[in-house]
Short mmCIF file of C-alpha atoms and ligand atoms in Angstrom, two decimals:
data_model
loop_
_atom_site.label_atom_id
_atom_site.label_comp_id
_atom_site.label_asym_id
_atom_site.label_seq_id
_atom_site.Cartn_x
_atom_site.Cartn_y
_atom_site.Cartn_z
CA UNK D 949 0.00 0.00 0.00
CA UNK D 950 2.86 2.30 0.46
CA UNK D 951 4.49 1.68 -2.33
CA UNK D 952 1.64 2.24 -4.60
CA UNK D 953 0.56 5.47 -2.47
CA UNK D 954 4.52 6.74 -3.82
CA UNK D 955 3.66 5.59 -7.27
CA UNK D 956 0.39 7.65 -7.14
CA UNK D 957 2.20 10.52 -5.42
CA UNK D 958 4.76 10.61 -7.90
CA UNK D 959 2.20 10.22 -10.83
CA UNK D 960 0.91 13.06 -9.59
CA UNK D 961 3.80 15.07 -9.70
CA UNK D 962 4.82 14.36 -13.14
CA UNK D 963 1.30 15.22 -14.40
CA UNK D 964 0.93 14.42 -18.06
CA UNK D 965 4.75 14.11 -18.67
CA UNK D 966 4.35 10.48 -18.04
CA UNK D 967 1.92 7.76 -19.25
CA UNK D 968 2.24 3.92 -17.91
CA UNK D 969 0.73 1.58 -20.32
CA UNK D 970 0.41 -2.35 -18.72
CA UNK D 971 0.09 -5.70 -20.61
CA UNK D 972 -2.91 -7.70 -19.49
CA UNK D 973 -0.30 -10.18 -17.97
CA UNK D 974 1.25 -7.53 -15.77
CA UNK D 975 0.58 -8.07 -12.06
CA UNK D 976 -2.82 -5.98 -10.72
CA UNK D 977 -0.57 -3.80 -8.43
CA UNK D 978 0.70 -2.44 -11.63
CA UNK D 979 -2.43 -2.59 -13.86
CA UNK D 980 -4.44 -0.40 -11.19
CA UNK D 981 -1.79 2.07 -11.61
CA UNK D 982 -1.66 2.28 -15.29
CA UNK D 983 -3.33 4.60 -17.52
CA UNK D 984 -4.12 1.65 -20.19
CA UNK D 985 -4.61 -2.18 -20.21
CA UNK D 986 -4.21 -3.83 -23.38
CA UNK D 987 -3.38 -6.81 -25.87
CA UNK D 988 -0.19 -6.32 -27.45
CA UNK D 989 -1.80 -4.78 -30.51
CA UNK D 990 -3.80 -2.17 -28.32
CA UNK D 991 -0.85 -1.33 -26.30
CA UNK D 992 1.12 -0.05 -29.54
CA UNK D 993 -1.93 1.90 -31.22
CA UNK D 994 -2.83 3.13 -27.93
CA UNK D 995 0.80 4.19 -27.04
CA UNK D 996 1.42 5.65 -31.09
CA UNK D 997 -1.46 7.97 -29.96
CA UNK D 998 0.07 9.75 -26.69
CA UNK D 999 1.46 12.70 -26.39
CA UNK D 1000 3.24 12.29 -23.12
CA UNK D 1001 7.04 12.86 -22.97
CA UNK D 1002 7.95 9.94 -20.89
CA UNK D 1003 6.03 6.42 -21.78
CA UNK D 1004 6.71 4.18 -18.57
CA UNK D 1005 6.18 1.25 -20.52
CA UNK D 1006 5.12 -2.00 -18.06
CA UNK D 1007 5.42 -5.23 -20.69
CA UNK D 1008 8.57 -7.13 -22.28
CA UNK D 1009 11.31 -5.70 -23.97
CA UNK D 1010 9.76 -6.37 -27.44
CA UNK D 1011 6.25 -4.61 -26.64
CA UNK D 1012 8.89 -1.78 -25.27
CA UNK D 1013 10.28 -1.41 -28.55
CA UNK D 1014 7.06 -1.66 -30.61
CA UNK D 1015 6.29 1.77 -28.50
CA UNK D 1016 9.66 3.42 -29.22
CA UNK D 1017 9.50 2.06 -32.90
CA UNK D 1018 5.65 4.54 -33.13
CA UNK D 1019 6.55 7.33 -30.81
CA UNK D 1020 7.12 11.01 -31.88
CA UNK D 1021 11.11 11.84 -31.71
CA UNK D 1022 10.57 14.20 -28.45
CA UNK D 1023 9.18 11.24 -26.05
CA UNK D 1024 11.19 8.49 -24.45
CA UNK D 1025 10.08 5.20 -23.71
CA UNK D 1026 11.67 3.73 -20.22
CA UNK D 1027 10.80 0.39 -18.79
CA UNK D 1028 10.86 -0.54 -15.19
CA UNK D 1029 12.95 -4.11 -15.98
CA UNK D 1030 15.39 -3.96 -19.09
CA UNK D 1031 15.60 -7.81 -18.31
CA UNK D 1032 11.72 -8.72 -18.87
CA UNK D 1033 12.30 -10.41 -21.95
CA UNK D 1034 10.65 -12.79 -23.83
CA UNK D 1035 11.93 -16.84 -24.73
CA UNK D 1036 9.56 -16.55 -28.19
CA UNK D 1037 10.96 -13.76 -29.46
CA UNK D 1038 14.66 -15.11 -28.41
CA UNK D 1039 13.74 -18.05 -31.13
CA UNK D 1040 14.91 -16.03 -34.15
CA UNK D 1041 17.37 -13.54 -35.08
CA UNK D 1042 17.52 -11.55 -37.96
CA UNK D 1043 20.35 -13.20 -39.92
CA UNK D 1044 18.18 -16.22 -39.46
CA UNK D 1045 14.92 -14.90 -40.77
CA UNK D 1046 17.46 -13.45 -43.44
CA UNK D 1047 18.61 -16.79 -44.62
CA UNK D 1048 15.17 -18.54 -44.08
CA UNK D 1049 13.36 -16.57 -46.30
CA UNK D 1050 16.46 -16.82 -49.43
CA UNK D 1051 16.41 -20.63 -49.05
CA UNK D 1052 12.99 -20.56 -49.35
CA UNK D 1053 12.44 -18.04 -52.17
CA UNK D 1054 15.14 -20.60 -53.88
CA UNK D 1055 12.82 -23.46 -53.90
CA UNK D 1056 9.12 -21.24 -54.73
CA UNK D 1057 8.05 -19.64 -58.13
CA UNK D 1058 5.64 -17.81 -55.26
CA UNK D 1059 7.01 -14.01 -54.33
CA UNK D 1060 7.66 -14.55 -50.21
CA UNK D 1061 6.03 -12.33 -47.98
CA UNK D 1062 7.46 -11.74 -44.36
CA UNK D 1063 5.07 -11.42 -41.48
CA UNK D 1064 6.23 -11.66 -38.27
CA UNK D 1065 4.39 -11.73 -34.82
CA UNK D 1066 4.88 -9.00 -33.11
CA UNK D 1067 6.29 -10.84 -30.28
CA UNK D 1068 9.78 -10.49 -32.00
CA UNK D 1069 12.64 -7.78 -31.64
CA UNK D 1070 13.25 -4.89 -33.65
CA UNK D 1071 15.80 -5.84 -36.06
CA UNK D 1072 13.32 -8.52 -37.23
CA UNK D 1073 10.59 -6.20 -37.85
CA UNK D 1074 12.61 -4.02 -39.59
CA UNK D 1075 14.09 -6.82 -41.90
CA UNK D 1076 9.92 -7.21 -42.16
CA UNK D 1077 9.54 -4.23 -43.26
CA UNK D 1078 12.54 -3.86 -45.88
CA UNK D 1079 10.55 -6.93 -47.44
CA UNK D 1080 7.26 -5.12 -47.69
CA UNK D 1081 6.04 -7.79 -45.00
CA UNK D 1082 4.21 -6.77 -41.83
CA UNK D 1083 3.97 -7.39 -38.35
CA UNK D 1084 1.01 -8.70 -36.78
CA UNK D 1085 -0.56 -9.64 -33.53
CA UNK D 1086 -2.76 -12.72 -31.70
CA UNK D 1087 -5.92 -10.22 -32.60
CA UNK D 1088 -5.53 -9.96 -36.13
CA UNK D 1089 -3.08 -12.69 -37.59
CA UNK D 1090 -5.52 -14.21 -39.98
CA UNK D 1091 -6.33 -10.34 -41.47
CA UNK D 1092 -2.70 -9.90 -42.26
CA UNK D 1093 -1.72 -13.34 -43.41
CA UNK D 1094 -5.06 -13.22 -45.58
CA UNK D 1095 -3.99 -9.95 -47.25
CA UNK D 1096 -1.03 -11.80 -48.71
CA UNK D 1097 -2.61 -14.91 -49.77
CA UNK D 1098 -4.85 -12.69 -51.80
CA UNK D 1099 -1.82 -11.75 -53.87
CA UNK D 1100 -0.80 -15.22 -54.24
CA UNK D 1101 1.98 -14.85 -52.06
CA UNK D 1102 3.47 -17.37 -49.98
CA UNK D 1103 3.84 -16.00 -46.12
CA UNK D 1104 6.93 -16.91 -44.08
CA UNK D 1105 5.84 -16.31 -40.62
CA UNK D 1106 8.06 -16.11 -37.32
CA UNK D 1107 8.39 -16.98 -34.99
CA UNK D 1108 5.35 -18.45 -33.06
CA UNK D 1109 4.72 -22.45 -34.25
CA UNK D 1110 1.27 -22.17 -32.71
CA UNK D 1111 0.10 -19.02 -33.78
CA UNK D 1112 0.99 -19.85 -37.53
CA UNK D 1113 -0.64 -23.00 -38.03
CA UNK D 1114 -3.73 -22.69 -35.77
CA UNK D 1115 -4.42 -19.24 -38.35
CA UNK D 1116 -3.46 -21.06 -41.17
CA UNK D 1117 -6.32 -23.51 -40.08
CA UNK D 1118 -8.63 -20.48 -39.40
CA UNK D 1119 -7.91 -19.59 -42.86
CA UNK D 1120 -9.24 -23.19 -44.47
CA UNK D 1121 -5.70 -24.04 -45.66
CA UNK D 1122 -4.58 -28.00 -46.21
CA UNK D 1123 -1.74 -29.34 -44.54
CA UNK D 1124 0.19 -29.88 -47.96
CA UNK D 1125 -0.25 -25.90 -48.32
CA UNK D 1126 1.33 -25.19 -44.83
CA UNK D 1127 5.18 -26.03 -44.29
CA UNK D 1128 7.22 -26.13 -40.82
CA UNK D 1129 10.96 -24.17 -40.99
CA UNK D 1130 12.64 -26.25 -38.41
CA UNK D 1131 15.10 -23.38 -35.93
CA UNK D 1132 18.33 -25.26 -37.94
CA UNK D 1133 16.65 -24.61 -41.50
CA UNK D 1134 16.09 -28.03 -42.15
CA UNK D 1135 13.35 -27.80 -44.27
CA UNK D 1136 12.02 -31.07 -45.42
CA UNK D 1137 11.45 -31.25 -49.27
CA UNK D 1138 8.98 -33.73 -50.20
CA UNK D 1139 6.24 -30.64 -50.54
CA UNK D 1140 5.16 -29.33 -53.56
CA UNK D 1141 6.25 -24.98 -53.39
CA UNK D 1142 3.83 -24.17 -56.07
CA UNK D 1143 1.60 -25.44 -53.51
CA UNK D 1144 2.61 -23.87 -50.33
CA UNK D 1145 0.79 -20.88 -48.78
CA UNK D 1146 2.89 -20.58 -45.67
CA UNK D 1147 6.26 -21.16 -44.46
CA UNK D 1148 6.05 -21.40 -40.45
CA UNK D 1149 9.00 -21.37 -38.23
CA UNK D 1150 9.19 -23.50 -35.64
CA UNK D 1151 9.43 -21.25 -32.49
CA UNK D 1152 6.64 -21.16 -29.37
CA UNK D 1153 6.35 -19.93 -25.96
CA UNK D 1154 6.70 -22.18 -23.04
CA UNK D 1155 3.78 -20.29 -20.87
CA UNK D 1156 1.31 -21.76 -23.47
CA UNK D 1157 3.22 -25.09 -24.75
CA UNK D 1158 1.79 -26.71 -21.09
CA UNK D 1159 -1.80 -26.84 -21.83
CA UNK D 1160 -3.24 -29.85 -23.05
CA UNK D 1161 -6.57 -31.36 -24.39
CA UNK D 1162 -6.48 -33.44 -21.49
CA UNK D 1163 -6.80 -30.19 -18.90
CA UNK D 1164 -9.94 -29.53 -20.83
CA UNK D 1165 -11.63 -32.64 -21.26
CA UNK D 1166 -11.24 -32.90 -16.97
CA UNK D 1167 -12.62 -29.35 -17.05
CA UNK D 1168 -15.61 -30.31 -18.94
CA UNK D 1169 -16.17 -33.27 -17.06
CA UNK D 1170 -16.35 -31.04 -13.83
CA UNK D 1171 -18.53 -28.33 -15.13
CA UNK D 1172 -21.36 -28.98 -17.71
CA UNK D 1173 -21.62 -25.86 -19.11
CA UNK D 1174 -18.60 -24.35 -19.19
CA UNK D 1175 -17.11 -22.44 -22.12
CA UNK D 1176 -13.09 -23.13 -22.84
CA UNK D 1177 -11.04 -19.53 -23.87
CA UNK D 1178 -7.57 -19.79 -25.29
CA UNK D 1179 -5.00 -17.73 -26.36
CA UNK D 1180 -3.66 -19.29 -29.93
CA UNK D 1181 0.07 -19.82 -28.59
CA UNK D 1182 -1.61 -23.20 -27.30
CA UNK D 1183 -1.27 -26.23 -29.34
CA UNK D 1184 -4.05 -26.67 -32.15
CA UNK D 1185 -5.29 -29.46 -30.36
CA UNK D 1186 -5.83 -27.03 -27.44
CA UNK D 1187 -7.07 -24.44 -30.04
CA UNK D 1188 -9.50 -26.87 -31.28
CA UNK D 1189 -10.90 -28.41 -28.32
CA UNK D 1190 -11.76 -24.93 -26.93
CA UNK D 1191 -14.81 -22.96 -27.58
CA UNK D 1192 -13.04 -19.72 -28.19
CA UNK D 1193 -9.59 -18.54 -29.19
CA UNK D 1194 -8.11 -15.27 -29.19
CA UNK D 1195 -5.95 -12.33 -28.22
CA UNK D 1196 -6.01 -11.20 -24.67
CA UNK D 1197 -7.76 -8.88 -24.91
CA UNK D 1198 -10.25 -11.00 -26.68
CA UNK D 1199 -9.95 -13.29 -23.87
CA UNK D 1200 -10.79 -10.09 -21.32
CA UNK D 1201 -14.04 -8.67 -23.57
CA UNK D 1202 -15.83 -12.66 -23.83
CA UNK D 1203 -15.60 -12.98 -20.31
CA UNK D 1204 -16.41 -9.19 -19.15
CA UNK D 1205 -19.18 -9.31 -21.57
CA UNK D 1206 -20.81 -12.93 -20.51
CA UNK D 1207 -23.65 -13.21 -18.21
CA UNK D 1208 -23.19 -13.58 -14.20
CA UNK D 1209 -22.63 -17.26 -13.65
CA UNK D 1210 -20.88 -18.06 -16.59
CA UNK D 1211 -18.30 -20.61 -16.19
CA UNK D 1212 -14.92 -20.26 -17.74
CA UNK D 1213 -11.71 -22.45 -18.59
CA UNK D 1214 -8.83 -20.20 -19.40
CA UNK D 1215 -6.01 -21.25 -21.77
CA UNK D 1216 -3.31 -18.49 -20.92
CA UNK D 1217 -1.12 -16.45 -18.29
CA UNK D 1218 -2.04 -17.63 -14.66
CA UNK D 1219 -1.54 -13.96 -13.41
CA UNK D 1220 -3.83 -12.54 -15.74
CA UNK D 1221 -6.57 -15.39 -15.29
CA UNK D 1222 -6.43 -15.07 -11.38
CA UNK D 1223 -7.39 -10.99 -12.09
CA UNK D 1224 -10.45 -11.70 -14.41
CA UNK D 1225 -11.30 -14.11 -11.53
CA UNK D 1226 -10.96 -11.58 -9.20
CA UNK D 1227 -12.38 -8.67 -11.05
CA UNK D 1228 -15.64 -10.89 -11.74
CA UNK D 1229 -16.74 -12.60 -8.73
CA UNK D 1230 -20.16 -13.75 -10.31
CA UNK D 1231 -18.43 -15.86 -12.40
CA UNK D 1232 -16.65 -19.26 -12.09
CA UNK D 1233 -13.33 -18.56 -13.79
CA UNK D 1234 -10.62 -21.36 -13.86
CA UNK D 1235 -7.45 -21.41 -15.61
CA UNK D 1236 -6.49 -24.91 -17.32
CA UNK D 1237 -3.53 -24.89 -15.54
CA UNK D 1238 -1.00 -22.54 -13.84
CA UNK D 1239 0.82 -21.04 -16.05
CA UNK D 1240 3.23 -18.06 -15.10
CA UNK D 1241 4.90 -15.51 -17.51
CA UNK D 1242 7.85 -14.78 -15.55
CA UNK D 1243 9.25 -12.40 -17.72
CA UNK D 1244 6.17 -10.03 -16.76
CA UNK D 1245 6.22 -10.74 -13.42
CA UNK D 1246 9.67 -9.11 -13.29
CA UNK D 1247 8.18 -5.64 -13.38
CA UNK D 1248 7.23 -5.04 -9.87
CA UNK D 1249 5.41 -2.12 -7.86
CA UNK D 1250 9.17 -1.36 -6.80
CA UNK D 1251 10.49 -1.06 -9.97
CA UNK D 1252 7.70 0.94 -11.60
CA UNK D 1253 8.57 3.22 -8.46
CA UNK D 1254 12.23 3.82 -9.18
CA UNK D 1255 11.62 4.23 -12.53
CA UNK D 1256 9.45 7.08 -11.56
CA UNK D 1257 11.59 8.23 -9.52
CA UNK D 1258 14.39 8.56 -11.86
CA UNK D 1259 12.23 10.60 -14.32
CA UNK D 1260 11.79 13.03 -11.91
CA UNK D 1261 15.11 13.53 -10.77
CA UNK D 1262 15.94 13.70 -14.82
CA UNK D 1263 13.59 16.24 -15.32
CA UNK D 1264 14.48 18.45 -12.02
CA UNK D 1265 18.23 17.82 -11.32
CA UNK D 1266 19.22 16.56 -14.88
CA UNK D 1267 20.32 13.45 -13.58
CA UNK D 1268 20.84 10.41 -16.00
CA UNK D 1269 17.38 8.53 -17.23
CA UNK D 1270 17.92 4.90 -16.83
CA UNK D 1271 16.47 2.04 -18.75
CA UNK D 1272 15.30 3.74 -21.77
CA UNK D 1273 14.82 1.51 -24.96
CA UNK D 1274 15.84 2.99 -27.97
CA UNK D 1275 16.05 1.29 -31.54
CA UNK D 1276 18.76 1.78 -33.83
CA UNK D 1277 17.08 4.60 -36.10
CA UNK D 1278 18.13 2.72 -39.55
CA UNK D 1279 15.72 -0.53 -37.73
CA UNK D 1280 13.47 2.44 -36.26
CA UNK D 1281 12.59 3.01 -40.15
CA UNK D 1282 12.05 -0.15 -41.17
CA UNK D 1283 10.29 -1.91 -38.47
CA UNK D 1284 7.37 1.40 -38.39
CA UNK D 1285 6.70 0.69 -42.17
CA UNK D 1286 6.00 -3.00 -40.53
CA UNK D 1287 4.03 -2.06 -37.91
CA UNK D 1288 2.17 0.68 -39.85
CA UNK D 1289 1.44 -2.03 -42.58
CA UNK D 1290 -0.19 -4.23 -39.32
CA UNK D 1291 -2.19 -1.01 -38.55
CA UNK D 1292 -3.23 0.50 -42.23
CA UNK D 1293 -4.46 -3.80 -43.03
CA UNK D 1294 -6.30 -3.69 -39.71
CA UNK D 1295 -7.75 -0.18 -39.48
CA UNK D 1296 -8.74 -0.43 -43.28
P1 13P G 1451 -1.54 -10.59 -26.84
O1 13P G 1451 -1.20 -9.73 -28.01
O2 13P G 1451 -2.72 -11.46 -27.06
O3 13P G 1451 -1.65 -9.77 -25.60
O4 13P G 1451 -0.34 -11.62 -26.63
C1 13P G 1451 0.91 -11.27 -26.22
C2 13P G 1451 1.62 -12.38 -25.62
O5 13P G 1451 2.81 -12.30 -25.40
C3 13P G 1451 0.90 -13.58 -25.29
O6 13P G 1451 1.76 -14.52 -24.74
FE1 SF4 G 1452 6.61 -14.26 -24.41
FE2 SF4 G 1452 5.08 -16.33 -23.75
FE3 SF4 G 1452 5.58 -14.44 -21.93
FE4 SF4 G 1452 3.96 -13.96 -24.03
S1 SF4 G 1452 3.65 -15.41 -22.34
S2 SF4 G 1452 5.59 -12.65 -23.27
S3 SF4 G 1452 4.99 -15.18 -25.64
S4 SF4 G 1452 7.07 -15.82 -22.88
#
């Protein structure tokens, strides 16, 4: 309670210098403090749209960037834990996504279109962007992958496994169309590439890999009418077995907006599931197993204070600003044409 009377005090202080935006994942101590809760696609519209000179940014490193990639060149995005990373978006680098996508163009009389998840660093976006490709995001994958496919082009999409095929599936594609880019670039060559409509690399995030169809078949057989909600970084056959798949912030609205005693299986974050729980006591909300992102869970109340702190003492003694994330301006470039593509296909 202290600590988050300081973080209010200081808030107050700094006025509309600062904004703190907070992934749905972040721990409720820092959501209640935050000016806006969000998906990761939210977060970065939502942050592109500020004014404020100081973003206090409360996510991983890669939604970090994604804010510093859209802001103006006067405002300076800081985050509270440099180290709140994310495995996923460790899965790839850019000289690796480089080579990926020549082998491939080798073997396809298709034109390759990059489109990476947004859960991936800069330099990967920006590589995305170089190639005319575009980022997108849990809430809007099958838009963007769609939008290619239209043109007849063949999507190579990084780095989430999950995300990929469980869209492709969305998007009524056969399994001879869809083809997996194992992380060493063995690519097996029996397919046919005048076939193939996407290239999927084989990366996925440990948070979601635990759920199984098992969890939900003992869910179901404890609760007749409950609904299953999942985030699509779950398996397909966890994707398929639920009732409902989506962003989180997807996964937020369907249960906000579903009658008092609804009953809910959720198929993501642990931290986040226990809030909904908590925030709507007249329903039954159960996760399908506990699940933590620790990565988020390493921006705490006491970090979101210091980094308060240090924006004050920045703006009134001049002192240093610490843990500001700044991309390389040449990657700045290249990675906004990728995330403006996400936003132009989306908002269009
Ligand atoms: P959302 O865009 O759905 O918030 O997903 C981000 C994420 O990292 C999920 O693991
Ligand atoms: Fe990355 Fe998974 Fe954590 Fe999302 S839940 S930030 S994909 S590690």
């Amino acid at each position: 309670m202290i600590i988050k009377n300081q973080i209010l005090e200081l808030k107050r202080e700094l006025g509309n210098k600062i904004i703190i935006p907070a992934h749905h994942y972040e721990d409720p101590q820092i959501v209640e403090v935050s000016e806006f809760v969000g998906d990761s696609y939210k977060l970065a519209v939502d942050c592109a749209k500020t004014d404020a000179e100081f973003i206090v940014f409360c996510g991983v490193y890669f939604m970090a960037e994604a804010a510093d990639i859209l802001s103006q060149s006067n405002q300076k995005v800081i985050m509270p834990n440099l180290s709140a990373g994310c495995p996923m978006a460790d899965q790839i680098n850019r000289k690796q996504a480089e080579k990926a996508v020549k082998l491939i163009q080798k073997r396809t009389p298709k034109q390759i279109a990059p489109v990476v998840y947004m859960n991936s660093y800069a330099d990967i976006k920006s590589f995305c962007g170089k190639q005319d490709g575009s980022v997108c995001t849990s809430s809007n994958a099958s838009e963007i992958i769609d939008y290619y496919l239209k043109q007849d082009k063949a999507v190579f999409f990084t780095p989430d496994f999950n995300l990929g095929i469980n869209t492709a599936h969305k998007l009524g594609l056969a399994d001879n169309e869809i083809v997996k880019v194992e992380q060493d670039m063995e690519i097996n060559d029996s397919y046919d590439p005048a076939k193939v409509k996407m290239y999927i690399w084989d990366g996925f995030c440990h948070v979601h890999k635990v759920f199984t169809v098992q969890n939900i078949i003992e869910l179901r057989s404890q609760y007749e009418n409950i609904k299953i909600i999942v985030h699509p970084e779950c398996d397909r056959g966890v994707v398929n077995n639920s009732d409902i798949s989506g962003s989180t912030q997807k996964i937020y609205n369907e249960i906000k907006n579903s009658p008092a005693g609804s009953v809910w299986g959720v198929g993501t974050e642990y931290n986040f599931v226990k809030r909904i729980a908590d925030e709507f006591p007249d329903k039954t909300i159960l996760p399908l197993k506990k699940s933590i992102c620790h990565n988020m869970a390493k921006i705490t109340s006491e970090k979101l204070l210091t980094s308060l702190g240090s924006i004050n003492a920045h703006i009134k003694e001049g002192l240093e600003l610490k843990n500001v994330v700044s991309v390389d301006e040449e990657d700045k470039e290249n990675a906004a044409r990728a995330l403006n593509k996400m936003i132009e296909i989306v908002e269009s």
